[in-house]
Coordinates of C-alpha atoms and ligand atoms in Angstrom, one line a residue:
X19 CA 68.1 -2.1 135.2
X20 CA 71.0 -4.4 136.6
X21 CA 71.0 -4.3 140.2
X22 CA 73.7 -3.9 142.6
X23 CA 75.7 -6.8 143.7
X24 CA 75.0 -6.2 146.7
X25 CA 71.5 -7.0 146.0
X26 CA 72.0 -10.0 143.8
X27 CA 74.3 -11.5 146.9
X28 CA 73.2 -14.9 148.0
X29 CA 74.9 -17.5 149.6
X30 CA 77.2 -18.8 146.7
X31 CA 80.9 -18.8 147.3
X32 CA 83.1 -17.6 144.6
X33 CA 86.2 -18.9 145.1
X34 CA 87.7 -22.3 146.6
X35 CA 91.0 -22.0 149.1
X36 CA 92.9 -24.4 150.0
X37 CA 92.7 -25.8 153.0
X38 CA 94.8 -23.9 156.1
X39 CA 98.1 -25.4 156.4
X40 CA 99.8 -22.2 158.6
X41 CA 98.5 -21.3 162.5
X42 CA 95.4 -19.4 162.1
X43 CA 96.2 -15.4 162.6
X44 CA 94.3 -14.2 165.9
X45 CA 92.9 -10.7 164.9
X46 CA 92.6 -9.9 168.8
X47 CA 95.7 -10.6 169.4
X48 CA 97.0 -7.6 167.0
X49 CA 94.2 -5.4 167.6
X50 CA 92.3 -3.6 170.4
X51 CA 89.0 -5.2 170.8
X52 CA 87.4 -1.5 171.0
X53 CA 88.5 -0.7 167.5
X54 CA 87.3 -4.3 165.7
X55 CA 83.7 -4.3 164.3
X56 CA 81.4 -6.2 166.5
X57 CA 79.0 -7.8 163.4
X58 CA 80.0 -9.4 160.4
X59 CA 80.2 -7.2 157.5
X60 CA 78.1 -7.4 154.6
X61 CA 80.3 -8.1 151.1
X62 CA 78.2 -9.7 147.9
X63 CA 78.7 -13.4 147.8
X64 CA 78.1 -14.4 144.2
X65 CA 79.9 -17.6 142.7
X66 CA 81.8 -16.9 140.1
X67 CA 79.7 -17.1 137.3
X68 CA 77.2 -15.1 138.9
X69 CA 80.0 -12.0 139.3
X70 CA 81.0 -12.5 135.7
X71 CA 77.7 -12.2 134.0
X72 CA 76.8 -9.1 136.7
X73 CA 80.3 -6.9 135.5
X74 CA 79.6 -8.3 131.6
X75 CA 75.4 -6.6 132.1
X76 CA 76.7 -3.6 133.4
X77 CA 79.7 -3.1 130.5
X78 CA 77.0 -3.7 127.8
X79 CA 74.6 -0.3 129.7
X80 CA 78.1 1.4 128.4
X81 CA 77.8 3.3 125.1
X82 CA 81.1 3.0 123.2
X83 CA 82.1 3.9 119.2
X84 CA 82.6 0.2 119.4
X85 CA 78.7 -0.4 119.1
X86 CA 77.4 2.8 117.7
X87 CA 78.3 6.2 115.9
X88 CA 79.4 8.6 118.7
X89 CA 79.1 12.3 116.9
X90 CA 80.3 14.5 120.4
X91 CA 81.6 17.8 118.7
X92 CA 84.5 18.9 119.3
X93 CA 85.1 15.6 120.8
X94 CA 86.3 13.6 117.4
X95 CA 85.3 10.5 118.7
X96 CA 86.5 8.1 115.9
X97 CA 86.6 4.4 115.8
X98 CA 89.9 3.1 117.4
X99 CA 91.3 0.7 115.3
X100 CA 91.9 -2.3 117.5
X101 CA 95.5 -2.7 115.8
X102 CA 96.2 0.2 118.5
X103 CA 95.7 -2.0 121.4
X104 CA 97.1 -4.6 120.6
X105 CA 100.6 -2.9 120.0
X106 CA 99.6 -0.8 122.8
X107 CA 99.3 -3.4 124.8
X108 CA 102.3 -5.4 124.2
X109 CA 104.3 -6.9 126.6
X110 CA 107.8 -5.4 125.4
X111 CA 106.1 -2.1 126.0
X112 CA 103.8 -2.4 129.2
X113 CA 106.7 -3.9 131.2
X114 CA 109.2 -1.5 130.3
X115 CA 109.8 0.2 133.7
X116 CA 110.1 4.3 133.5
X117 CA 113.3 4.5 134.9
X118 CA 114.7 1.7 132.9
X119 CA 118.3 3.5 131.3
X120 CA 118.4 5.0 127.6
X121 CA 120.6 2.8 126.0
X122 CA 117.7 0.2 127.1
X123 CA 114.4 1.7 126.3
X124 CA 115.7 2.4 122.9
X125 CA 112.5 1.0 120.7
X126 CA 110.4 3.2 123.2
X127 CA 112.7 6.0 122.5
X128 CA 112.2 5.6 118.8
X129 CA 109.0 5.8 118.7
X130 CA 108.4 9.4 120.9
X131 CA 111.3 10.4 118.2
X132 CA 109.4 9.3 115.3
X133 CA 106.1 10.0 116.2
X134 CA 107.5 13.6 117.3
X135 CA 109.2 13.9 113.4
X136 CA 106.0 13.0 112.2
X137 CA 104.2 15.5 114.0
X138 CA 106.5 17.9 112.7
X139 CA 106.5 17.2 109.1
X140 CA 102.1 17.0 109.5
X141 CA 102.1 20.5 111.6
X142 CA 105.1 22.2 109.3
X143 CA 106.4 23.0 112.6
X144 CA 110.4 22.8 113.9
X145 CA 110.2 20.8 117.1
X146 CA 107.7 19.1 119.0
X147 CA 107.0 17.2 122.8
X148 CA 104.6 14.8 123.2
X149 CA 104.8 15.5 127.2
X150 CA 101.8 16.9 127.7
X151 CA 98.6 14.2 128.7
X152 CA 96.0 16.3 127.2
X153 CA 95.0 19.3 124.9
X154 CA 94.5 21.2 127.9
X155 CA 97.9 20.7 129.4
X156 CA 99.4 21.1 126.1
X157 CA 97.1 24.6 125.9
X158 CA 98.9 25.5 129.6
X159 CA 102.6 24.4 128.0
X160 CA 102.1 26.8 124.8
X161 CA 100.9 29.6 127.1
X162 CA 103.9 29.4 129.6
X163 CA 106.0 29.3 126.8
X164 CA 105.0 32.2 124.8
X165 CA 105.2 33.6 128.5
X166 CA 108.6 32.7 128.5
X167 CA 109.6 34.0 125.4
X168 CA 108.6 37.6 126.2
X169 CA 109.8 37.5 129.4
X170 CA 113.4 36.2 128.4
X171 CA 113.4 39.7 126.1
X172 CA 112.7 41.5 129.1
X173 CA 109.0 41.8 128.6
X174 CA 105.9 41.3 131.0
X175 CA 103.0 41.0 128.5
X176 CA 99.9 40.1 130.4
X177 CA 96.5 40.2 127.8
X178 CA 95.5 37.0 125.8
X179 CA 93.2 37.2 123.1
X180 CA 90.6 34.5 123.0
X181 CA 87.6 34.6 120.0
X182 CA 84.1 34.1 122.2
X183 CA 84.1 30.7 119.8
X184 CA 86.8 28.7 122.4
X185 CA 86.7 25.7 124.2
X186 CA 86.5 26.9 127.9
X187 CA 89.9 25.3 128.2
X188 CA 91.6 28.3 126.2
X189 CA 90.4 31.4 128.8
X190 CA 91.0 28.6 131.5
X191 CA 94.5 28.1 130.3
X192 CA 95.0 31.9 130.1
X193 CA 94.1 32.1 133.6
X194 CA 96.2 29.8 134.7
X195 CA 99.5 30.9 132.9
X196 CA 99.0 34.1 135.5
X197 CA 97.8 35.7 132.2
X198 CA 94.2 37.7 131.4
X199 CA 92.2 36.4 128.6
X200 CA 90.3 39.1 126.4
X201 CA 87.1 37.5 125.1
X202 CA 86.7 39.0 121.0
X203 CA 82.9 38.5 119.7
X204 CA 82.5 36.9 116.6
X205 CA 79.1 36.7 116.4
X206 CA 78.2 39.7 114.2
X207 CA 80.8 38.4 112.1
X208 CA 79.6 35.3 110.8
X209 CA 81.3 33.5 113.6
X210 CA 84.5 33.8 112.5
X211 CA 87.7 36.4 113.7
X212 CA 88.0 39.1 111.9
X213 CA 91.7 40.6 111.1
X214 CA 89.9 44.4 111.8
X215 CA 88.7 42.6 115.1
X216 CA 92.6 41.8 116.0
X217 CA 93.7 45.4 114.5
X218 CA 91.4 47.2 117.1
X219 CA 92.3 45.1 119.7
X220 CA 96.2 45.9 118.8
X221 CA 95.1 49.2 119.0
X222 CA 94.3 49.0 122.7
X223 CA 96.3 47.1 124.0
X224 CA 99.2 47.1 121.8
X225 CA 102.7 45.2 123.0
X226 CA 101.0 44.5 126.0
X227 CA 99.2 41.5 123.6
X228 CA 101.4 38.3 124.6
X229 CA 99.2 36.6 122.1
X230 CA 96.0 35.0 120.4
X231 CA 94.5 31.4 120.8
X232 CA 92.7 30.6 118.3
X233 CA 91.1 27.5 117.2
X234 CA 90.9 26.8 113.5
X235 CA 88.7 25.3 111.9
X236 CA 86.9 27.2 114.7
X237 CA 84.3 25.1 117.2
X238 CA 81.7 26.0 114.9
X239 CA 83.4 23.6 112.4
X240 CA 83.9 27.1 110.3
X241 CA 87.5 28.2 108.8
X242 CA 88.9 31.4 110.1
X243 CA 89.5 32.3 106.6
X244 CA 91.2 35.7 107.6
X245 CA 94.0 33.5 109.8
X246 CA 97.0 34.6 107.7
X247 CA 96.2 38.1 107.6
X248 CA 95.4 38.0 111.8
X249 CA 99.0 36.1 112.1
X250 CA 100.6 38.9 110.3
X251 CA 99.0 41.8 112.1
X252 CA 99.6 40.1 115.2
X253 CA 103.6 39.3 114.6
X254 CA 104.2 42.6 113.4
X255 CA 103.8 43.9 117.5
X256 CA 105.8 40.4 118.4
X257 CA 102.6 38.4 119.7
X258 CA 102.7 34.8 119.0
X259 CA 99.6 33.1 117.3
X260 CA 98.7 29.5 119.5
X261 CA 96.5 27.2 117.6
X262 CA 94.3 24.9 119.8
X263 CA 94.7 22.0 117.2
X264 CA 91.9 19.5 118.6
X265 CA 90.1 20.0 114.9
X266 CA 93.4 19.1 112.9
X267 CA 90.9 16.2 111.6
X268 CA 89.6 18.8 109.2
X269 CA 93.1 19.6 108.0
X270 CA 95.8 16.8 108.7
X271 CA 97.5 15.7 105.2
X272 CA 96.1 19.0 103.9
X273 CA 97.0 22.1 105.4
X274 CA 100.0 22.5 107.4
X275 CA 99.1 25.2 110.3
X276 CA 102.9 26.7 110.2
X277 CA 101.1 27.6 106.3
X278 CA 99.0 30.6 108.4
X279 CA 101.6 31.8 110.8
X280 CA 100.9 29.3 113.7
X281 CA 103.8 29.8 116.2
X282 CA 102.8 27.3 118.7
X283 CA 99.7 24.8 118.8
X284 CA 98.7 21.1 120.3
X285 CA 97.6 18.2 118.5
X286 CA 94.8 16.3 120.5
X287 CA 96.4 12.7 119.7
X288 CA 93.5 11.3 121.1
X289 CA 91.0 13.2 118.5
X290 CA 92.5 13.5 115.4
X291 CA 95.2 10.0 115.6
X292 CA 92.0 7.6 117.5
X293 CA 92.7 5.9 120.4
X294 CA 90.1 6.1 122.7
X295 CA 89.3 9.1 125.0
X296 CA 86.0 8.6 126.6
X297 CA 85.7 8.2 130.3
X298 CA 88.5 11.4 130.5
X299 CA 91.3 9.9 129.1
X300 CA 94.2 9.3 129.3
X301 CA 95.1 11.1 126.3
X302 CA 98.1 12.9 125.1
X303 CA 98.2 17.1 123.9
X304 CA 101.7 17.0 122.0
X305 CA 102.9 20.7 121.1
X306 CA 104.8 21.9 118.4
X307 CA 106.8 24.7 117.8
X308 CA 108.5 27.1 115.7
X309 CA 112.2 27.7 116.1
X310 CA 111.9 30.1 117.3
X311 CA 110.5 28.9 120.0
X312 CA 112.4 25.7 120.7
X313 CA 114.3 26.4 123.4
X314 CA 111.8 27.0 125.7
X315 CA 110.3 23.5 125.5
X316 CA 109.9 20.8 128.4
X317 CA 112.6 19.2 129.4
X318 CA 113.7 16.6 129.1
X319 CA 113.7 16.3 125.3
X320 CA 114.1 13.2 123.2
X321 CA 116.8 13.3 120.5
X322 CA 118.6 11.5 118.4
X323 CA 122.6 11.5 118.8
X324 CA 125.0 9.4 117.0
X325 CA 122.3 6.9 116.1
X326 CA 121.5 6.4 119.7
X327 CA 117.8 8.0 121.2
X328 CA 118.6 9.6 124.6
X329 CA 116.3 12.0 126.8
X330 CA 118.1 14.6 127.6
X331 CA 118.0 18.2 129.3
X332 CA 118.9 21.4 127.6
X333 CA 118.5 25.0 127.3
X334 CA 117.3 24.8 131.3
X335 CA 117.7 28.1 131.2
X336 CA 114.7 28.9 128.8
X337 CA 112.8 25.2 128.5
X338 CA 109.5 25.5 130.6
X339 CA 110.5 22.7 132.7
X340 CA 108.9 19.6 133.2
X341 CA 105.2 19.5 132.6
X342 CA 104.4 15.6 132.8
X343 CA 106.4 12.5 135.0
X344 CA 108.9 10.8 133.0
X345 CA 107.5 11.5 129.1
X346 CA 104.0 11.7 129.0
X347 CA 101.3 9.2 128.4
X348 CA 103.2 6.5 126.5
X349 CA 100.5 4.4 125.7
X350 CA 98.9 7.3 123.6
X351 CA 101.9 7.9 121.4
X352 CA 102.0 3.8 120.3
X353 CA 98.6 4.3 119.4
X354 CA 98.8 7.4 117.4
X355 CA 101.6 6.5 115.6
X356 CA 100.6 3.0 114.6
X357 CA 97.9 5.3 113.4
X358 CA 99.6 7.6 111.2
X359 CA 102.1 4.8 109.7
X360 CA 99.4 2.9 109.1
X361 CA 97.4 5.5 106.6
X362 CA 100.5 7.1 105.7
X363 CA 100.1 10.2 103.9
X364 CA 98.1 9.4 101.5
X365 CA 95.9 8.0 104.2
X366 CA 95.7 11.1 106.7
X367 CA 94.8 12.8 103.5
X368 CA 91.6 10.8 103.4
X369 CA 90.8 11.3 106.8
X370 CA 90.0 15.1 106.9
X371 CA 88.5 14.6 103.3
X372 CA 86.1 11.7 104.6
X373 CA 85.8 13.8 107.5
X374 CA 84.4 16.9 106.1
X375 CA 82.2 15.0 103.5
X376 CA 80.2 13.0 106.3
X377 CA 80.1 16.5 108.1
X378 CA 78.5 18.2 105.3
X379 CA 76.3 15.3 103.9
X380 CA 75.1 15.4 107.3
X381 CA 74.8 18.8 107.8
X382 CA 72.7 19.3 104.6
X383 CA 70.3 16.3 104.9
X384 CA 69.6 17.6 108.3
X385 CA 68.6 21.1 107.0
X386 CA 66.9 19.3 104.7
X387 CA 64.2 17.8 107.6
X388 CA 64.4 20.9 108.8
X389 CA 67.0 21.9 111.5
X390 CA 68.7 25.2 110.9
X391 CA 72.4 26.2 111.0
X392 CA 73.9 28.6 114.0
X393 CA 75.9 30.1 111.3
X394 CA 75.7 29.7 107.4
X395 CA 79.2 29.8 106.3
X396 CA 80.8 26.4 105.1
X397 CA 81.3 23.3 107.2
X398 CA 84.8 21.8 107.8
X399 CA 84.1 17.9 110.2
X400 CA 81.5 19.4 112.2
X401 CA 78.8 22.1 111.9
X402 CA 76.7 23.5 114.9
X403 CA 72.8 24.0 115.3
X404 CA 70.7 25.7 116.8
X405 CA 67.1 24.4 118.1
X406 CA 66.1 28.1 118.8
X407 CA 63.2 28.2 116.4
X408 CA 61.6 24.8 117.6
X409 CA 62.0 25.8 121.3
X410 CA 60.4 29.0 120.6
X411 CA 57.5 27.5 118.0
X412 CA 57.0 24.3 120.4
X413 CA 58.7 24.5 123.4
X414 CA 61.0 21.9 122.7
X415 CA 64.6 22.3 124.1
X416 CA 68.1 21.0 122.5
X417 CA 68.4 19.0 125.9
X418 CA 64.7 17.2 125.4
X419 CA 66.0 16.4 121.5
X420 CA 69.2 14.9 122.9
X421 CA 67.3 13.2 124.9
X422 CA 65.0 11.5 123.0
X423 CA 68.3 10.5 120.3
X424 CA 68.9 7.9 122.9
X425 CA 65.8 6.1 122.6
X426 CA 66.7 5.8 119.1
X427 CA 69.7 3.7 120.3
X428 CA 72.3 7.1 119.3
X429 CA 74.9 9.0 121.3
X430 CA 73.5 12.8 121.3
X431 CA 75.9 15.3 119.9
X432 CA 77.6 18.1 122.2
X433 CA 74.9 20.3 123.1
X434 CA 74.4 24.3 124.5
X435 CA 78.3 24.4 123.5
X436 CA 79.6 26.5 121.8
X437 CA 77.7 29.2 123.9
X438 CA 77.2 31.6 121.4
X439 CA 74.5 29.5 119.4
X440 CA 71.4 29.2 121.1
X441 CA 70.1 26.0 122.3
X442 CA 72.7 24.0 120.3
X443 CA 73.6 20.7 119.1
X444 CA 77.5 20.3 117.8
X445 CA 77.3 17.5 114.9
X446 CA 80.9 16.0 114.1
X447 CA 80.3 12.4 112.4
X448 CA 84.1 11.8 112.0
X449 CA 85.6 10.1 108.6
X450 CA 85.4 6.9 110.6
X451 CA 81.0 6.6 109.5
X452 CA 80.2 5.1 106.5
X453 CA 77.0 6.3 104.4
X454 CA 74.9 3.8 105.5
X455 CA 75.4 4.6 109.2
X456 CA 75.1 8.4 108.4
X457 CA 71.6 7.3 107.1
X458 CA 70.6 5.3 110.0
X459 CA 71.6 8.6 112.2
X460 CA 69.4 10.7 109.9
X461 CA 66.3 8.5 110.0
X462 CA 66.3 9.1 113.9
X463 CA 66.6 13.0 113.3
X464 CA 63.3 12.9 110.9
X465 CA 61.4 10.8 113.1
X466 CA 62.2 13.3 115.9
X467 CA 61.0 16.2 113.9
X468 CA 57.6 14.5 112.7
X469 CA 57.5 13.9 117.0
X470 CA 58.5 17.4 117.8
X471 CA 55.5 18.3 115.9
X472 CA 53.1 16.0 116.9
X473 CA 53.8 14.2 119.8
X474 CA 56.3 16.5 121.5
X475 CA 55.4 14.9 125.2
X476 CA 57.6 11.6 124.2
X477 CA 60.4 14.1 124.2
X478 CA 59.5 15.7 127.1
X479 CA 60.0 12.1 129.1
X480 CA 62.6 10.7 127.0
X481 CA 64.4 9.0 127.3
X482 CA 62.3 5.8 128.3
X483 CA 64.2 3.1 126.4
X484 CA 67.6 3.4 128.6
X485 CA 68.4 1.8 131.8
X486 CA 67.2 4.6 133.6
X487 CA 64.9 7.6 132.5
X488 CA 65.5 11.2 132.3
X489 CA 68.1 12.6 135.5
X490 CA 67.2 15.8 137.3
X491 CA 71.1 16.9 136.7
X492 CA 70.6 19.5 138.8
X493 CA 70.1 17.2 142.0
X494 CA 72.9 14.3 140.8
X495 CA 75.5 17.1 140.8
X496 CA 74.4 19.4 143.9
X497 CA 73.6 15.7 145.8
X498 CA 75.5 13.1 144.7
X499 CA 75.1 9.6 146.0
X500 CA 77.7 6.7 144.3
X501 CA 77.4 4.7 147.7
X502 CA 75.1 1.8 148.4
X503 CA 73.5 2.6 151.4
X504 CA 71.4 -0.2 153.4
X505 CA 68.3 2.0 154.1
X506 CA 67.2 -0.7 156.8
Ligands
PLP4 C1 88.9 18.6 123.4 C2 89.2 20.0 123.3 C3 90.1 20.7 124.1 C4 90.7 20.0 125.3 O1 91.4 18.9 125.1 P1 91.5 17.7 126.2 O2 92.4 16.7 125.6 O3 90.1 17.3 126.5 O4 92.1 18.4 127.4 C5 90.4 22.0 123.8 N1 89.9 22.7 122.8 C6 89.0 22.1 122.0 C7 88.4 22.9 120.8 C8 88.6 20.8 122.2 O5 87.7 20.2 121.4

């Protein structure tokens, strides 16, 4: 375990000053006596070699997709080629002030424009803003403006229908549009939404139904296979259909979502187009539209006139408003589209192909060893399972499995999410894994089954080949201590 600085500190001097050629500044003179501290206080002294190698340990404890395969369902944590940051991190860009004029920031124009065209032509959709800094804020933008587009007809539609298969973030979003979610169980139906599902709910709550989120391929890595049919019922009363697109790495190049009667949806730039998202961001939740519902867009809006990019402000009577300072997360949208013009696409193609190959090479080796399915339908990038059988056989929970995956040097997938599997573990391997390191992953889960078996206490106290052992999460949440203290 690297210890603090704090404790490394001796009496090494990291830096050299020049000597003082200025009148020494008299603290006391500027500040009450009362208020200045009476002994010296205690910073690290390292030289500087000492501080280098101390912040190089502690980035090295750090798992990253850099160093191994990171298969967080849901998550789509795919390798970032480093061609991103480098254009990402190019002068021309990063000192380009905000406020700089249009006819100025015209490269940095053209790319939101392009990367917004391309998002059109890859969602089928009419118009798009990359405003939003995350799925979720690009969630809370669709919701206010299918809000909007009900209310500008006069209409006050309150109830948002939510399969009990969502992210947390969609009933979250609801809530927060001043809208109430209605949860729909999928679970006696495979674990997908049934159109008879939507008909009852119409049924009940008929044009009160502002509209559906729905996630597809669903979090269970499964394809609502009955979406075109649910669109239809549902635009037939007026309700829009939003897609949470953070799984568009099972359908980009392939399937274009406007294809099943999406009205609205968000891309996750930072899943399905790389650049890197752990550590909470920052990331970019671009929307995209039908015509429909154009006008009621953030402002301000990038467009092309005469040749000449230029943010401007329209329809303020419908648009949303402003959702993000100036126009979003920059950064994300260099990355993403170096991404996209980089495969081309032919390229993005391969991606959800590759993607929902290693998903179901993975998926069927593991059933193989012996881990069960939540539900059996096909996979799309990620499948979900359930540990219910060896908690109840050996007492062996999803958590204590994750666990001990880190001893075999391995990221643990998403687990006990979504909540209607039981004790589960969300696989998604991403197209970015090559065979070889699918294998490597797959060894780890045999070995793990042979311990669960017969040595179940070493995943009981895993994980004991990490920098520190197993956390009692409960306590680091409820009594959280990120402050040296010096007990004496
Ligand atoms: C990641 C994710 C979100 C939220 O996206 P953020 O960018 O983390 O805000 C929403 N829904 C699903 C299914 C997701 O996987």
């Amino acid at each position: 375990m690297e210890k603090l600085s704090i404790e490394l500190s001796n009496d090494s001097i990291g830096f050299s000053l020049n000597k003082l050629d200025v009148p020494e500044f008299n603290i006391e003179d500027k500040i009450p006596s009362k208020l200045l501290r009476k002994s010296k206080l205690n910073l690290p002294q390292l030289s500087e070699n000492e501080t280098f190698r101390h912040f190089l340990r502690l980035s090295q404890l750090n798992y990253n997709i850099d160093k191994n395969i990171y298969p967080l369902g849901s998550c789509t944590m795919k390798y970032n080629p480093k061609i991103n940051e480098e254009l990402a991190r190019h002068p021309k860009f990063i000192n380009l002030h905000p406020h700089t004029p249009d006819e100025f920031s015209q490269g940095a124009l053209s790319i939101i424009y392009e990367l917004s065209e391309l998002l059109k032509e890859i969602s089928g959709m009419d118009a798009v803003s990359l405003q939003p800094s995350a799925g979720s804020q690009g969630e809370l933008t669709g919701i206010l403006i299918i809000s909007k587009y009900h209310n500008s007809k006069g209409e006050k539609r309150k109830i948002v229908l939510i399969p009990d298969s969502a992210h947390g973030t969609n009933p979250a979003t609801a809530t927060l549009a001043g809208l109430n979610s209605v949860e729909i169980k999928t679970v006696e139906t495979g674990g997908i939404l049934k159109a008879k599902s939507i008909k009852n709910e119409i049924d009940k709550y008929g044009e009160n139904i502002a509209g559906l989120m729905i996630t597809n391929p669903n979090t269970l890595g499964i394809f609502e296979e009955e979406i075109y049919e649910i669109s239809n019922l549902l635009h037939k009363i007026d309700a829009q259909v939003y897609m949470d697109g953070a799984n568009m790495n099972a359908l980009v190049g392939n399937l274009k979502p406007s294809k099943f009667g999406i009205d609205v949806m968000h891309f996750n730039l930072h899943k399905t187009f790389s650049t890197p998202h752990g550590g909470g961001g920052p990331g970019s939740g671009a929307v995209a539209v039908k015509k429909h519902l154009a006008k009621f867009l953030p402002n301000p809006r990038v467009k092309k006139i005469d040749g000449k990019y230029k943010l401007v402000y329209e329809d303020q009577e419908y648009s949303i408003g402003r959702i993000h300072s100036f126009y979003g997360n920059f950064g994300m949208h260099i990355r993403a589209l170096v991404y996209i013009r980089m495969l081309s696409s032919e390229g993005l193609k391969f991606i959800s192909y590759l993607s929902v190959l290693n998903a179901n090479y993975l998926r069927k080796r593991l059933e193989e060893i012996g881990y069960k399915v939540g539900f059996e339908k096909p996979s799309m990038h990620e499948f979900v399972l359930t540990l219910k059988d060896i908690k109840n056989k050996y007492g062996i929970k999803a958590l204590d499995v994750a666990k001990r995956i880190l001893d075999y040097g391995f990221h643990p997938p998403t687990i006990y999410f979504p909540l209607i599997v039981e004790e589960a573990f969300m696989i998604e391997p991403t197209d970015s894994e090559s065979k070889s390191s699918l294998d490597s992953y797959i060894k780890a889960y045999e070995n793990i089954m042979k311990e669960i078996k017969e040595e179940p206490s070493l995943l009981i106290n895993a994980p004991v080949n990490t920098p520190i052992g197993r956390l009692d999460e409960a306590k680091a949440a409820k009594e959280l201590k990120v402050k040296w203290q010096d007990i004496d």
